[in-house]
Amino acid sequence: MSTYNHKQVEKRWRNFWQEHNISSVKMDLDKPKYYCLDMFPYPSGSGLHVGHWRGYVLSDVFSRYKTLQGYQVLHPMGWDAFGLPAENDAINKGIHPTVSTASNIANFKRQLQEIGAMYNWDREINTTDPDYYKWTQWIFLKMFERGLAYQKEMPINFCPSCQTGLANEEVVGGECERCGSQVEKRKLKQWMLKITAYADRLLEGLKQLEWPEKVLKMQEAWIGRSEGAEIDFYIQDMDEKISVFTTRPDTLFGATFMVLAPEHELVEKLTTDEYREQVEEYIRQTQTKSSVERMANKDKTGVFTGSYAINPVNDRLIPIWISDYVLIDYGSGAVMAVPAHDERDYEFAQVFGLDIIPVIADLDGIIPELPFVMDGILINSGKFDGLSSKEAKDSIVKYLAEEGRAVATVQYKMRDWVFSRQRYWGEPIPIVHCDSCGQVPVPESELPVRLPDVKNYQPTGTGESPLAAIEEWVNTTCPACGGKAKRETNTMPQWAGSCWYFLRYVDPHNNEALADKEKIKYWLPVDLYVGGVEHAVLHLLYARFYTMFLKDIGVVEFDEPFKKLFNQGMITKDGAKMSKSKGNVVNPDELVEHYGADALRIYELFIGPPEIDAEWMDNGIEGVYRFIQRVWAIVENSVNVNIEPTRKSEQLRHRLIKTITERLESFKLNTVVSAFMEYVNEVSQVFGGKQMIDRKSIETLAILLAPLAPHFAEEIWAKLGNENSIFVNATWPSFDPEMLVVDEVTIAVQVNGKTRGTVTLAVDANEETAKAEAFKITAVNNALEGKEIVKTIYVKGKILNIVVK
RNA sequence: GCCGGGGUGGCGGAACUGGUAGACGCUACGGACUUAAAAUCCGUUGGGCCAAAAGCCCGUGAGGGUUCGAGUCCCUCCCUCGGCACCA
């Protein structure tokens, strides 16, 4: 008997699939479709480890399962290839990003092919391909046309030593990731995308998604909608007013001071000469404080400006302070401080000895310990006394609104998206700056604006992108007036290309549009999106935003691109996330070599519940390997022998179909594997423990195994005499419920809830029969001795419990 | 601090809607085959009492509760991993 030679077999079938174009898929309106998408990777130099494999195996299992069920399955792969590592390599080693990217992609592709994954390679995309980023730029232009892309002065991270702007993810603990210098803030004109215009839709849309609760919550928190009011405060002896946002207008009578962000535009005007020195010193301090310090130290600091505002409900004069606990970019950058009912204001009032007036009592009318931040009943609030917080929020805003001094509003934590990077390796922003015409979009016919080749990737030192140094590229003519103009030298962030890539896969070579409308209509939305939870907010929010925008301009017909999201858990080694620096990376290549891709695939599933983190065990794969060998031995023993199925073997077979199907559908993939093992253990006993089974059982087993172990299943399928691929020939089997009915069942016998033994009965045996059998058990009789039976509980097929006293 | 996940043998984990806790796999030990080894196959493997078996006791992070019966439901708490964090 020959052992199963995975190396030969897997290679042969991979060739077969390639030669017969098995993975190619076309739109077919007569068939149902299934779009199974992996988050496409950034092709890094270090390749894939077994942690990455987990998600890819999962999506491939699902794709193959759906294929066997007769769906047209779109399961594409591509490369999110713009990004910093390639650019850094270019700076440090002088390798052109295109070159390093291409070789990394080749390695990734090899690894993915070794998984045996059924990717539609004829639809491969690459975000750095000009034919692709042409459309990334096109979407930007459409946003620009509609006022959703605009420029604004924004502080960016700047490394004084590397002389370059840094992305947030390159700043670690306030220091430059590469050289360790303190990162500074520099104000530069940045491109922004007005994602806030979609805040409500982004929030609302979450309701219809089958996403992990965790991700929905994270997005909700990120959008951070809060309802409240804007209230105007006049300034004493000055023709100015300050507007504040509050969610608690019911506490307005308790506002005893006001706090502005140090950057607030009125600070200078409000500061009296007496306090000017201190105020300026404080502002200077906050500016030099790194964001890390500002976050770490939550002790309240601040200074008085010398001016007073007037509380609009009681005309009380309240001092105006500045403090860095008030953020300039939320609300109006100013707050009314109600120390009795807000923890931060309370702390501030304590530090500086400011008045604290309670205006909310609890529901029993008692003033609780301050600060009391819950809703309650109003006190010390003039004619509003006695109202509940809820009523008062309304009434007070209405009252002030009559005089135009308040308006109900909604605020979001989400900010507009800073969309420019001072980088070479990204999509050029297709805008031209003309002295007479201003910002002029590059005409669609001139897209793509290609990245020029450069010799030197060194940053310019001005905080501009390296593109700024390429004069022949920067200097151009204005598309509007034909005069001298300069190209925008900022590039797009890495997220840009991934915001819409799932659309391109349906029509990757289209030159006329980002994708054909009919094809979009057929394939989208994505039925299953598989990827790591690290993209819970940014990528998944940006992609939703893009989709909504594309719907608004008539490119797509749906709001939400990803119906169902699945986040696979991380695979850890020695209790830690796998990383090169920790030296705990498990490389799949050797495992594939030794045990085969199928064994590795199955182990990736078997390791634990797919959504939960799992610890890698080197010898865990051994068990899976043995399982494959064992099944192979059974197949070899049986295939040329004529074995008649028995009732028992048929029952096991039908039960297996049911179990595997149900567990696949509910993503309990670790238990899919154990179900196969249990089946093989049991079925090999059926025919006298001879490690042989009937042909029908082998056939079913092969099909059910095919999503998990495609090469292995093909080999069995061929051994059965089939000539084409199992994925072409076979269809997913169904089970007969009648075959699941068992006639005997073993149930537990308990005395007072403690199990004392088991009895095997006919499924529909009555209580008397059950009891009679139970009384034959020594342990049951021991427990009953000298006791009185109070009652018995008998649940057919489940339990017999005898209650005694 | 807030939100979410997790806590079950030596290890990874199973357990439907409350019904025999520890399936399946790993490890370890014993045995068969072999000149020997590898591979394979068979058996044992939560802890304890007992020479052994029968039998009994304990056992799903801790403590309470509901129930004939709780890993599963309710209350209080602990540990751990992630996310957010001065958003008024």
PDB file of C-alpha atoms (C1' of nucleotides) in Angstrom, chain A residues 214 218 226 245-247 297-298 300 325 327 330 335 344 413 415 606-607 609 617 619 623 626 670 674 677-678 681 746 748 750 754-756 758 782 793 799 801, chain B residues 1 3-6 10-16 19-21 23-27 39-42 54-58 68-69 81-88:
ATOM      1  CA  LYS A 214     -17.368  44.768  17.897  1.00  0.00           C
ATOM      2  CA  MET A 218     -16.102  50.746  16.931  1.00  0.00           C
ATOM      3  CA  SER A 226     -24.074  63.453  19.911  1.00  0.00           C
ATOM      4  CA  PHE A 245     -21.790  73.204  22.163  1.00  0.00           C
ATOM      5  CA  THR A 246     -23.343  71.250  25.004  1.00  0.00           C
ATOM      6  CA  THR A 247     -25.262  68.019  25.345  1.00  0.00           C
ATOM      7  CA  ASN A 297      -1.050  64.128  31.690  1.00  0.00           C
ATOM      8  CA  LYS A 298      -4.669  64.710  32.480  1.00  0.00           C
ATOM      9  CA  LYS A 300      -5.991  70.180  34.740  1.00  0.00           C
ATOM     10  CA  TYR A 325      -8.567  70.108  28.046  1.00  0.00           C
ATOM     11  CA  LEU A 327     -10.131  70.759  22.056  1.00  0.00           C
ATOM     12  CA  TYR A 330     -14.545  69.714  18.367  1.00  0.00           C
ATOM     13  CA  VAL A 335     -17.317  74.947  26.569  1.00  0.00           C
ATOM     14  CA  ARG A 344     -13.631  67.485  33.912  1.00  0.00           C
ATOM     15  CA  LYS A 413     -16.355  63.159  16.736  1.00  0.00           C
ATOM     16  CA  ARG A 415     -13.333  64.753  11.420  1.00  0.00           C
ATOM     17  CA  PHE A 606      -8.611  22.997  13.315  1.00  0.00           C
ATOM     18  CA  ILE A 607      -6.523  25.308  15.487  1.00  0.00           C
ATOM     19  CA  PRO A 609     -12.714  28.965  16.492  1.00  0.00           C
ATOM     20  CA  MET A 617       1.364  24.445  18.109  1.00  0.00           C
ATOM     21  CA  ASN A 619       2.930  19.374  16.429  1.00  0.00           C
ATOM     22  CA  GLY A 623      -2.622  14.963  13.814  1.00  0.00           C
ATOM     23  CA  ARG A 626      -2.217  11.458  10.125  1.00  0.00           C
ATOM     24  CA  ASN A 670     -12.725  23.937  13.754  1.00  0.00           C
ATOM     25  CA  SER A 674     -13.365  17.259  14.186  1.00  0.00           C
ATOM     26  CA  MET A 677     -12.289  12.818  12.235  1.00  0.00           C
ATOM     27  CA  GLU A 678     -15.152  11.454  14.260  1.00  0.00           C
ATOM     28  CA  ASN A 681     -13.237   6.849  13.413  1.00  0.00           C
ATOM     29  CA  THR A 746     -28.327   6.234  25.530  1.00  0.00           C
ATOM     30  CA  ALA A 748     -28.243   9.518  31.651  1.00  0.00           C
ATOM     31  CA  GLN A 750     -29.654  10.878  37.628  1.00  0.00           C
ATOM     32  CA  LYS A 754     -26.312  13.568  39.934  1.00  0.00           C
ATOM     33  CA  THR A 755     -25.584  11.174  37.151  1.00  0.00           C
ATOM     34  CA  ARG A 756     -25.399   7.609  38.458  1.00  0.00           C
ATOM     35  CA  THR A 758     -26.787   5.400  31.735  1.00  0.00           C
ATOM     36  CA  ASN A 782     -27.086   2.781  46.162  1.00  0.00           C
ATOM     37  CA  ILE A 793     -38.453  13.614  35.590  1.00  0.00           C
ATOM     38  CA  ILE A 799     -32.632  12.281  30.714  1.00  0.00           C
ATOM     39  CA  ASN A 801     -33.883  12.159  36.922  1.00  0.00           C
TER      40      ASN A 801
ATOM     41  C1'   G B   1     -12.526  55.146  33.270  1.00  0.00           C
ATOM     42  C1'   C B   3     -16.904  49.414  25.299  1.00  0.00           C
ATOM     43  C1'   G B   4     -16.002  44.392  23.454  1.00  0.00           C
ATOM     44  C1'   G B   5     -13.731  39.320  23.590  1.00  0.00           C
ATOM     45  C1'   G B   6     -11.842  35.431  26.673  1.00  0.00           C
ATOM     46  C1'   G B  10      -0.411  18.510  31.003  1.00  0.00           C
ATOM     47  C1'   C B  11      -1.761  21.502  26.031  1.00  0.00           C
ATOM     48  C1'   G B  12      -5.281  23.396  21.591  1.00  0.00           C
ATOM     49  C1'   G B  13     -10.156  23.010  22.220  1.00  0.00           C
ATOM     50  C1'   A B  14     -15.773  20.379  22.256  1.00  0.00           C
ATOM     51  C1'   A B  15     -20.690  20.619  24.574  1.00  0.00           C
ATOM     52  C1'   C B  16     -27.685  21.757  20.198  1.00  0.00           C
ATOM     53  C1'   G B  19     -30.114  17.463  30.199  1.00  0.00           C
ATOM     54  C1'   U B  20     -23.979  11.832  30.741  1.00  0.00           C
ATOM     55  C1'   A B  21     -18.530  18.003  31.172  1.00  0.00           C
ATOM     56  C1'   A B  23     -15.883  15.104  21.874  1.00  0.00           C
ATOM     57  C1'   C B  24     -11.748  15.627  18.313  1.00  0.00           C
ATOM     58  C1'   G B  25      -6.577  16.374  18.219  1.00  0.00           C
ATOM     59  C1'   C B  26      -1.680  16.966  20.606  1.00  0.00           C
ATOM     60  C1'   U B  27       1.537  15.299  24.492  1.00  0.00           C
ATOM     61  C1'   A B  39       5.816   4.904  10.165  1.00  0.00           C
ATOM     62  C1'   U B  40       1.367   2.384  11.361  1.00  0.00           C
ATOM     63  C1'   C B  41      -2.121  -0.077  14.561  1.00  0.00           C
ATOM     64  C1'   C B  42      -4.338  -1.162  19.651  1.00  0.00           C
ATOM     65  C1'   A B  54     -16.956  -2.296  42.197  1.00  0.00           C
ATOM     66  C1'   G B  55     -18.060   2.038  44.325  1.00  0.00           C
ATOM     67  C1'   C B  56     -17.605   6.952  46.400  1.00  0.00           C
ATOM     68  C1'   C B  57     -15.971  12.218  46.677  1.00  0.00           C
ATOM     69  C1'   C B  58     -14.238  16.726  44.141  1.00  0.00           C
ATOM     70  C1'   C B  68     -35.544  18.098  39.386  1.00  0.00           C
ATOM     71  C1'   G B  69     -30.932  19.406  36.837  1.00  0.00           C
ATOM     72  C1'   C B  81      -6.441  40.233  25.941  1.00  0.00           C
ATOM     73  C1'   G B  82      -8.055  43.982  22.422  1.00  0.00           C
ATOM     74  C1'   G B  83     -10.312  48.887  21.155  1.00  0.00           C
ATOM     75  C1'   C B  84     -11.361  53.930  22.690  1.00  0.00           C
ATOM     76  C1'   A B  85     -10.052  57.615  25.937  1.00  0.00           C
ATOM     77  C1'   C B  86     -10.312  65.251  28.450  1.00  0.00           C
ATOM     78  C1'   C B  87     -15.253  64.899  22.104  1.00  0.00           C
ATOM     79  C1'   A B  88     -18.215  69.164  26.496  1.00  0.00           C
TER      80        A B  88
END
